[in-house]
Short mmCIF file of C-alpha atoms in Angstrom, two decimals:
data_model
loop_
_atom_site.label_atom_id
_atom_site.label_comp_id
_atom_site.label_asym_id
_atom_site.label_seq_id
_atom_site.Cartn_x
_atom_site.Cartn_y
_atom_site.Cartn_z
CA MET A 1 -20.57 -38.68 10.92
CA LYS A 2 -20.14 -39.42 14.61
CA LYS A 3 -17.38 -37.71 16.47
CA GLU A 4 -15.09 -39.32 18.98
CA LYS A 5 -14.31 -37.84 22.36
CA LYS A 6 -12.16 -39.33 25.09
CA GLY A 7 -12.40 -42.79 23.61
CA TYR A 8 -16.20 -43.01 23.44
CA LEU A 9 -18.45 -42.73 20.43
CA CYS A 10 -20.80 -39.81 20.60
CA GLY A 11 -23.70 -38.89 18.40
CA PRO A 12 -27.45 -38.30 18.12
CA LYS A 13 -28.39 -41.78 19.35
CA ASN A 14 -29.80 -43.54 16.32
CA GLN A 15 -31.50 -40.42 15.01
CA THR A 16 -30.33 -38.43 12.04
CA ARG A 17 -29.61 -34.87 12.99
CA LYS A 18 -31.85 -33.65 10.21
CA ASN A 19 -34.85 -35.43 11.70
CA MET A 20 -34.05 -34.82 15.34
CA GLU A 21 -36.82 -33.30 17.49
CA SER A 22 -39.30 -31.31 15.44
CA TYR A 23 -39.46 -28.94 18.36
CA ILE A 24 -36.56 -27.48 20.27
CA ARG A 25 -36.14 -29.23 23.59
CA PHE A 26 -37.18 -27.32 26.69
CA ASP A 27 -33.78 -27.47 28.42
CA TRP A 28 -32.04 -25.78 25.50
CA ALA A 29 -34.87 -23.27 25.06
CA ALA A 30 -34.75 -22.44 28.77
CA LYS A 31 -31.06 -21.64 28.53
CA TYR A 32 -31.08 -19.60 25.35
CA MET A 33 -34.62 -18.52 24.41
CA LEU A 34 -37.08 -18.38 27.32
CA ARG A 35 -35.09 -15.62 29.03
CA ASP A 36 -36.22 -13.30 26.23
CA LYS A 37 -39.33 -11.35 27.26
CA ALA A 38 -40.89 -12.12 23.88
CA ASN A 39 -40.94 -15.80 24.89
CA PHE A 40 -42.21 -15.41 28.46
CA ASP A 41 -45.61 -16.76 27.36
CA ILE A 42 -44.12 -20.26 26.94
CA LEU A 43 -42.60 -20.22 30.42
CA GLU A 44 -45.73 -18.67 31.93
CA GLY A 45 -47.88 -21.39 30.39
CA PHE A 46 -45.74 -24.14 31.87
CA LEU A 47 -45.73 -22.51 35.33
CA THR A 48 -49.49 -22.02 35.19
CA VAL A 49 -49.98 -25.74 34.53
CA VAL A 50 -47.63 -26.81 37.33
CA LEU A 51 -48.87 -24.37 39.99
CA GLY A 52 -52.54 -24.66 39.05
CA GLU A 53 -53.11 -20.90 38.80
CA PRO A 54 -52.28 -18.14 36.29
CA VAL A 55 -48.66 -17.01 36.49
CA THR A 56 -47.22 -13.86 34.96
CA VAL A 57 -43.44 -13.45 34.86
CA VAL A 58 -42.17 -9.91 35.33
CA GLU A 59 -38.47 -10.57 34.82
CA ILE A 60 -35.79 -13.25 34.69
CA LEU A 61 -33.27 -12.81 37.49
CA GLU A 62 -29.63 -13.76 37.68
CA SER A 63 -29.06 -17.45 38.37
CA GLU A 64 -26.13 -19.84 38.61
CA SER A 65 -26.52 -21.32 35.14
CA ASN A 66 -25.87 -17.96 33.51
CA ALA A 67 -22.20 -18.81 33.94
CA ASP A 68 -21.57 -20.65 30.68
CA HIS A 69 -19.13 -23.23 32.02
CA GLU A 70 -18.56 -26.50 30.15
CA LEU A 71 -20.56 -28.77 32.40
CA GLY A 72 -23.43 -26.30 32.64
CA LYS A 73 -23.74 -26.31 28.86
CA VAL A 74 -24.92 -29.90 28.80
CA ASN A 75 -25.93 -31.05 32.24
CA ARG A 76 -27.97 -28.41 34.01
CA VAL A 77 -30.13 -25.42 33.16
CA ASP A 78 -31.97 -23.17 35.53
CA ILE A 79 -34.16 -20.08 35.44
CA LYS A 80 -35.02 -17.76 38.31
CA ALA A 81 -38.08 -15.59 37.69
CA ARG A 82 -40.07 -12.97 39.58
CA THR A 83 -43.87 -12.89 39.30
CA THR A 84 -46.34 -10.02 39.56
CA ARG A 85 -46.92 -11.02 43.21
CA ASN A 86 -43.19 -10.67 43.79
CA GLU A 87 -42.84 -14.40 44.34
CA ILE A 88 -39.66 -16.13 43.21
CA ILE A 89 -39.88 -19.18 40.96
CA LEU A 90 -36.87 -21.42 40.38
CA VAL A 91 -37.05 -23.75 37.39
CA GLU A 92 -34.24 -26.27 37.01
CA VAL A 93 -33.63 -28.93 34.39
CA GLN A 94 -31.16 -31.65 35.39
CA GLN A 95 -30.11 -34.09 32.67
CA THR A 96 -27.92 -36.58 34.53
CA ARG A 97 -27.74 -37.95 38.05
CA GLN A 98 -26.79 -35.35 40.63
CA VAL A 99 -25.48 -36.39 44.03
CA HIS A 100 -27.47 -34.83 46.91
CA TYR A 101 -30.01 -33.30 44.53
CA LEU A 102 -32.70 -32.93 47.19
CA GLU A 103 -30.27 -31.10 49.45
CA ARG A 104 -29.45 -28.78 46.57
CA MET A 105 -33.15 -28.06 46.07
CA VAL A 106 -33.41 -26.97 49.71
CA PHE A 107 -30.24 -24.89 49.46
CA GLY A 108 -31.42 -23.17 46.27
CA ALA A 109 -34.80 -22.24 47.73
CA SER A 110 -33.26 -21.04 51.00
CA LYS A 111 -30.67 -18.98 49.14
CA ALA A 112 -33.41 -17.36 47.05
CA VAL A 113 -35.30 -16.40 50.23
CA VAL A 114 -32.22 -14.77 51.75
CA GLU A 115 -31.12 -13.02 48.55
CA HIS A 116 -34.40 -11.16 48.29
CA VAL A 117 -34.49 -9.76 51.82
CA LYS A 118 -32.35 -6.66 51.99
CA LYS A 119 -30.17 -5.96 55.00
CA GLY A 120 -32.16 -4.20 57.73
CA GLU A 121 -35.56 -5.14 56.31
CA GLU A 122 -38.21 -6.77 58.48
CA TYR A 123 -39.05 -10.45 58.13
CA GLU A 124 -42.37 -9.49 56.59
CA THR A 125 -40.48 -8.91 53.33
CA VAL A 126 -39.73 -12.64 53.01
CA LYS A 127 -41.09 -13.83 49.66
CA LYS A 128 -42.63 -17.10 48.64
CA VAL A 129 -40.31 -19.37 46.63
CA TYR A 130 -41.39 -22.15 44.30
CA SER A 131 -38.75 -24.71 43.34
CA ILE A 132 -39.73 -26.57 40.16
CA ASN A 133 -37.39 -29.39 39.14
CA ILE A 134 -37.49 -31.25 35.83
CA VAL A 135 -35.23 -34.27 36.24
CA TYR A 136 -34.24 -36.76 33.55
CA PHE A 137 -32.71 -39.28 35.97
CA ASP A 138 -34.31 -41.66 38.48
CA LEU A 139 -34.75 -39.50 41.55
CA GLY A 140 -36.02 -41.55 44.46
CA VAL A 141 -38.47 -44.44 44.27
CA GLY A 142 -42.08 -43.72 43.37
CA GLU A 143 -44.81 -44.59 40.90
CA ASP A 144 -45.79 -41.05 39.93
CA TYR A 145 -44.04 -38.64 37.57
CA PHE A 146 -45.20 -35.50 39.42
CA TYR A 147 -44.53 -34.82 43.11
CA HIS A 148 -45.32 -31.80 45.27
CA GLY A 149 -43.89 -30.98 48.70
CA GLU A 150 -44.81 -28.16 51.08
CA THR A 151 -44.48 -27.26 54.75
CA VAL A 152 -47.50 -27.77 57.00
CA PHE A 153 -47.80 -27.75 60.77
CA SER A 154 -50.01 -30.59 61.97
CA GLY A 155 -51.04 -31.33 65.53
CA VAL A 156 -49.10 -34.22 67.00
CA ASN A 157 -52.08 -35.21 69.14
CA THR A 158 -55.06 -33.72 67.34
CA HIS A 159 -53.77 -33.99 63.73
CA ASP A 160 -55.33 -30.63 62.86
CA ILE A 161 -53.51 -28.12 60.65
CA LEU A 162 -52.21 -24.93 62.31
CA LYS A 163 -53.54 -21.80 60.57
CA VAL A 164 -53.18 -18.03 60.84
CA ASN A 165 -56.19 -16.60 62.67
CA LYS A 166 -58.20 -13.53 61.64
CA HIS A 167 -56.63 -11.31 64.34
CA GLU A 168 -53.09 -12.11 63.17
CA ARG A 169 -54.07 -11.59 59.55
CA ASP A 170 -56.00 -8.31 60.03
CA LEU A 171 -53.94 -6.67 62.79
CA ILE A 172 -50.37 -7.38 61.81
CA GLY A 173 -50.83 -8.62 58.24
CA MET A 174 -49.43 -12.07 58.96
CA GLU A 175 -49.46 -14.23 55.86
CA PRO A 176 -50.94 -17.74 55.83
CA TYR A 177 -48.21 -20.34 56.19
CA ASN A 178 -48.66 -21.60 52.66
CA ASN A 179 -47.86 -18.08 51.39
CA ILE A 180 -44.47 -18.06 53.13
CA PHE A 181 -42.71 -21.40 53.12
CA PRO A 182 -41.07 -22.69 49.92
CA GLU A 183 -42.86 -25.30 47.87
CA TYR A 184 -41.14 -27.97 45.84
CA TYR A 185 -42.25 -29.67 42.64
CA ILE A 186 -40.44 -32.60 41.02
CA LEU A 187 -41.28 -33.72 37.49
CA ARG A 188 -39.63 -37.11 36.82
CA VAL A 189 -39.43 -37.23 33.03
CA LYS A 190 -38.37 -40.88 32.72
CA ALA A 191 -41.35 -41.96 34.84
CA PHE A 192 -43.80 -40.52 32.31
CA ASN A 193 -44.79 -43.34 29.95
CA LYS A 194 -48.25 -42.48 28.66
CA ARG A 195 -48.79 -42.93 24.94
CA VAL A 196 -51.55 -40.31 24.76
CA ALA A 197 -51.47 -37.13 26.84
CA GLU A 198 -54.90 -36.47 28.35
CA ASN A 199 -54.43 -33.20 30.22
CA PRO A 200 -52.20 -30.10 30.05
CA LEU A 201 -49.58 -31.43 32.47
CA GLU A 202 -49.31 -34.69 30.53
CA GLU A 203 -48.91 -32.70 27.31
CA TRP A 204 -45.98 -30.84 28.86
CA MET A 205 -44.46 -34.10 30.09
CA ASP A 206 -44.85 -35.53 26.58
CA TYR A 207 -42.96 -32.51 25.29
CA PHE A 208 -40.20 -32.92 27.90
CA ARG A 209 -39.72 -36.60 27.19
CA ASN A 210 -40.47 -36.89 23.47
CA ALA A 211 -40.16 -33.31 22.17
CA HIS A 212 -43.70 -33.82 20.87
CA ILE A 213 -46.51 -31.26 20.86
CA LYS A 214 -49.85 -32.53 19.63
CA ASP A 215 -51.85 -30.71 16.99
CA GLY A 216 -54.51 -28.39 18.33
CA THR A 217 -53.07 -28.33 21.84
CA THR A 218 -54.82 -26.05 24.30
CA ALA A 219 -52.29 -26.56 27.10
CA PRO A 220 -51.07 -23.15 28.32
CA GLY A 221 -47.73 -22.28 26.74
CA LEU A 222 -47.57 -25.18 24.29
CA ALA A 223 -49.40 -23.42 21.50
CA ALA A 224 -46.81 -20.64 21.70
CA ALA A 225 -44.08 -23.29 21.82
CA ARG A 226 -45.40 -24.83 18.59
CA THR A 227 -44.98 -21.49 16.89
CA LYS A 228 -41.66 -20.40 18.39
CA LEU A 229 -39.73 -23.60 19.08
CA ILE A 230 -39.71 -25.27 15.67
CA TYR A 231 -36.26 -26.61 14.80
CA MET A 232 -36.43 -25.74 11.13
CA MET A 233 -37.22 -22.10 11.92
CA MET A 234 -33.88 -21.62 13.62
CA THR A 235 -31.08 -19.76 11.89
CA GLU A 236 -28.14 -21.80 10.65
CA LYS A 237 -26.01 -20.52 13.52
CA GLU A 238 -28.68 -21.45 16.08
CA ARG A 239 -29.01 -24.93 14.58
CA ARG A 240 -25.27 -25.53 14.79
CA GLN A 241 -25.27 -24.38 18.40
CA TYR A 242 -28.31 -26.56 19.21
CA ASP A 243 -26.84 -29.64 17.50
CA ARG A 244 -23.51 -29.16 19.24
CA HIS A 245 -25.28 -28.92 22.59
CA PHE A 246 -26.87 -32.35 22.18
CA ASP A 247 -23.73 -33.90 20.76
CA ASP A 248 -21.98 -32.70 23.92
CA LEU A 249 -24.82 -34.01 26.07
CA PHE A 250 -24.74 -37.46 24.48
CA CYS A 251 -20.96 -37.55 24.82
CA TYR A 252 -21.18 -36.56 28.46
CA GLN A 253 -23.77 -39.26 29.18
CA ASP A 254 -21.71 -41.90 27.33
CA GLU A 255 -18.59 -40.99 29.25
CA LEU A 256 -20.44 -40.94 32.56
CA LEU A 257 -21.99 -44.35 31.91
CA ALA A 258 -18.64 -45.80 30.79
CA ALA A 259 -16.93 -44.33 33.86
CA VAL A 260 -19.58 -45.86 36.12
CA ARG A 261 -19.19 -49.26 34.48
CA GLU A 262 -15.40 -49.13 34.62
CA GLY A 263 -15.46 -47.87 38.19
CA ARG A 264 -17.88 -50.61 39.19
CA ALA A 265 -15.68 -53.33 37.66
CA GLU A 266 -12.55 -51.90 39.27
CA GLY A 267 -14.40 -51.48 42.55
CA ILE A 268 -15.51 -55.11 42.56
CA GLU A 269 -11.99 -56.35 41.83
CA MET A 270 -10.43 -54.06 44.44
CA GLY A 271 -13.17 -54.95 46.90
CA LEU A 272 -12.44 -58.65 46.56
CA LYS A 273 -8.72 -58.12 47.09
CA GLU A 274 -9.16 -55.68 49.94
CA GLY A 275 -11.86 -57.84 51.47
CA HIS A 276 -9.53 -60.84 51.47
CA GLN A 277 -6.73 -58.85 53.09
CA ILE A 278 -9.05 -57.22 55.61
CA GLY A 279 -10.57 -60.60 56.42
CA LEU A 280 -7.16 -62.11 57.12
CA LYS A 281 -6.14 -59.15 59.24
CA GLU A 282 -9.39 -59.10 61.21
CA GLY A 283 -9.21 -62.86 61.66
CA ARG A 284 -5.70 -62.65 63.07
CA GLU A 285 -6.65 -59.77 65.35
CA GLU A 286 -9.78 -61.52 66.57
CA GLY A 287 -7.77 -64.67 67.25
CA LYS A 288 -5.23 -62.73 69.29
CA LYS A 289 -7.95 -61.01 71.30
CA THR A 290 -9.74 -64.31 71.99
CA ALA A 291 -6.53 -65.90 73.24
CA ALA A 292 -5.73 -62.84 75.39
CA THR A 293 -9.25 -62.93 76.87
CA GLU A 294 -8.96 -66.60 77.78
CA ILE A 295 -5.56 -66.06 79.44
CA ALA A 296 -6.83 -62.98 81.29
CA ALA A 297 -9.83 -64.91 82.63
CA LYS A 298 -7.57 -67.64 84.05
CA MET A 299 -5.25 -65.06 85.61
CA LYS A 300 -8.21 -63.22 87.15
CA ASN A 301 -9.55 -66.47 88.65
CA ASN A 302 -6.12 -67.07 90.19
CA GLY A 303 -6.25 -63.71 91.96
CA ILE A 304 -3.65 -61.90 89.87
CA PRO A 305 -4.06 -58.08 90.12
CA HIS A 306 -5.93 -56.46 87.26
CA THR A 307 -3.11 -54.00 86.59
CA LEU A 308 -0.71 -56.87 85.98
CA ILE A 309 -3.22 -58.67 83.73
CA THR A 310 -3.59 -55.47 81.72
CA GLU A 311 0.15 -55.19 81.32
CA LEU A 312 0.52 -58.82 80.18
CA THR A 313 -2.55 -59.16 77.89
CA GLY A 314 -3.24 -55.65 76.66
CA LEU A 315 -6.88 -55.76 77.79
CA SER A 316 -8.27 -52.76 79.63
CA VAL A 317 -9.27 -52.91 83.29
CA LYS A 318 -12.96 -52.56 82.28
CA GLU A 319 -12.67 -55.51 79.91
CA ILE A 320 -11.04 -57.59 82.63
CA GLU A 321 -13.74 -56.69 85.17
CA LYS A 322 -16.40 -58.06 82.80
CA LEU A 323 -14.71 -61.45 82.55
CA ASN A 324 -16.19 -64.37 84.46
#
């Protein structure tokens, strides 16, 4: 039976709860299961696929989503992990549209850099940060589902890439630029529309979008996910918590969509009314200014002092000087 909340019908969106995803969705698992060291292999597999190299997670660090506030339960999940190379990896799942999301990505990566340099330490202790963002809304305009951004210094005239030379690397231990500056990855779930996943990244995207893991998968992390993230293997308490999470998510999305629609309708109506009033006001003001300008021009041509014209018409001396 569907439940009602704030006037909108909420429920599992044309799916029976019994037959909902065979596998637990990644956003819920990230919030409640992947922080357990016994399940690091799932997270490590995903990170290995995204970053293109083996990743081992040493620990899960404190992050903002650990605060179990109401909105955080349904809308956003994030993990902050430390690797064996002492790099920091931020993984965030965002379900619904977030204003200024790109700015928040920059802020989160910058904050992570600062948090892991202790007061009084040298800048050489700055650690690499990877910001990995799984977004379920339309972020930007693009044809791909996977985007990567990094900082490079290219010659304005020569177009070459600035690199750390051997002297800097050997004498003072300067790191290559790509080992210092944050890197950003955006996985746009809604943009993934392949019927058959053909590589490990596509298999993960298929899991994100459809909660599907194909038989015999060799994608890092997904084999472990098949074993550990099966819905029917959850305890009754875990299932209730999981089901409630998605009921809340669907309700939140319904309410947000309804609010947008209502706001848009009200905005159009108010815009028409305000536009009419503003148009009348601006028309009257423009008419007054046109008349004042014409009078001022005649007065100026008759040799009347500018100060007196200003007093009588309200135009400034500079405006009067420009008149022919």
